């Protein structure tokens, strides 16, 4: 017996974030955009009882399924292969996120250059702009080959590859192109510039991002072509668009770093084909990204003689130990209350540690300002850093 639920005749929906309202409002209460509320017809929802109209699915035991040996695509970039779990799995969909200007497009172009039969799709840059960046990276590689190799920093290799470029932003056209050309790797820069004819709203809104990613996922699974899509992040540090985007893809990579420092860290927050404990460390130069083979040596190479307030501690970035320097400066306060400043360290934890040192260790810090810095732009978040911070302050 079918049960019909009571429905409302019309609803009002936001074309930007798909929020729904019972009556029209001038401004969406979810995304804050003006004039995006439109009236739409609501569909009648039917809930049917369970019957025998659908056939039962055929099940099989795991012993009946043959083990698959998948050959990964080697990128010849050791730090990237480390994070991916040994290379790119054919048919996988990878999301590369990061702040604007952190180096996502540079990493993607270097990846496109080292993997043969790659299709690079850019909705943000023209073909001439991408060619200028590729020429700069290739000239730097030629210059590095003539120089003596560095033991701590390794540059990428640029073999001759069949890199193809396209600047179309329609996802249906891109899917047809991928099925026809069958590239081994497709890079899309970025998902916020791609739109679908089947979704409403302008490019970059949640509806468009969700629809475009679903179509690209279908193409990746049906053609065994690997796709890398670049996504910008919001002020809160999340990928712009719906959270569902991270659930659709196979791997989520975040490119982190401080724009005032050269070090960049690539970490995986989701990886269906490998571990999420590994991180890749790069150095951003004026001519592209370079792998940092020995990050501890790289961070401590400019450290001079031991000085008061300088302590070297060991952090764990993934499964890799990393030696960093903690610097603390304590001076007499000029105001009625002391000032606490921290760079690369949580300020609230600094307040707690200062109170513990004053109460339990007998250090009179009530009349002193404390300035703390983690060298290299590294963010020291693990609790093991607390001891080094206390020693540096003392």
GROMACS .gro file of N, CA and C in nm, residues 22 67 115 179 181 199 225 290 302 380:
model
   30
   22UNK      N    1   1.024   2.865   0.316
   22UNK     CA    2   0.880   2.854   0.295
   22UNK      C    3   0.822   2.979   0.228
   67UNK      N    4   4.218  -1.112  -0.677
   67UNK     CA    5   4.294  -0.996  -0.632
   67UNK      C    6   4.349  -0.921  -0.753
  115UNK      N    7   5.459   1.353  -1.624
  115UNK     CA    8   5.378   1.235  -1.656
  115UNK      C    9   5.342   1.240  -1.804
  179UNK      N   10   3.710   1.115  -2.281
  179UNK     CA   11   3.675   0.984  -2.336
  179UNK      C   12   3.735   0.963  -2.474
  181UNK      N   13   4.018   1.141  -2.620
  181UNK     CA   14   4.164   1.144  -2.625
  181UNK      C   15   4.229   1.040  -2.534
  199UNK      N   16   2.316   2.186  -1.405
  199UNK     CA   17   2.307   2.246  -1.271
  199UNK      C   18   2.275   2.394  -1.283
  225UNK      N   19   4.102   0.673  -1.633
  225UNK     CA   20   4.190   0.790  -1.645
  225UNK      C   21   4.199   0.859  -1.509
  290UNK      N   22   6.086   2.258  -0.541
  290UNK     CA   23   6.193   2.159  -0.532
  290UNK      C   24   6.167   2.070  -0.412
  302UNK      N   25   7.097   2.737   0.888
  302UNK     CA   26   7.135   2.875   0.920
  302UNK      C   27   7.141   2.900   1.070
  380UNK      N   28   5.385   2.399   1.501
  380UNK     CA   29   5.410   2.295   1.601
  380UNK      C   30   5.282   2.274   1.681
   0.00000   0.00000   0.00000
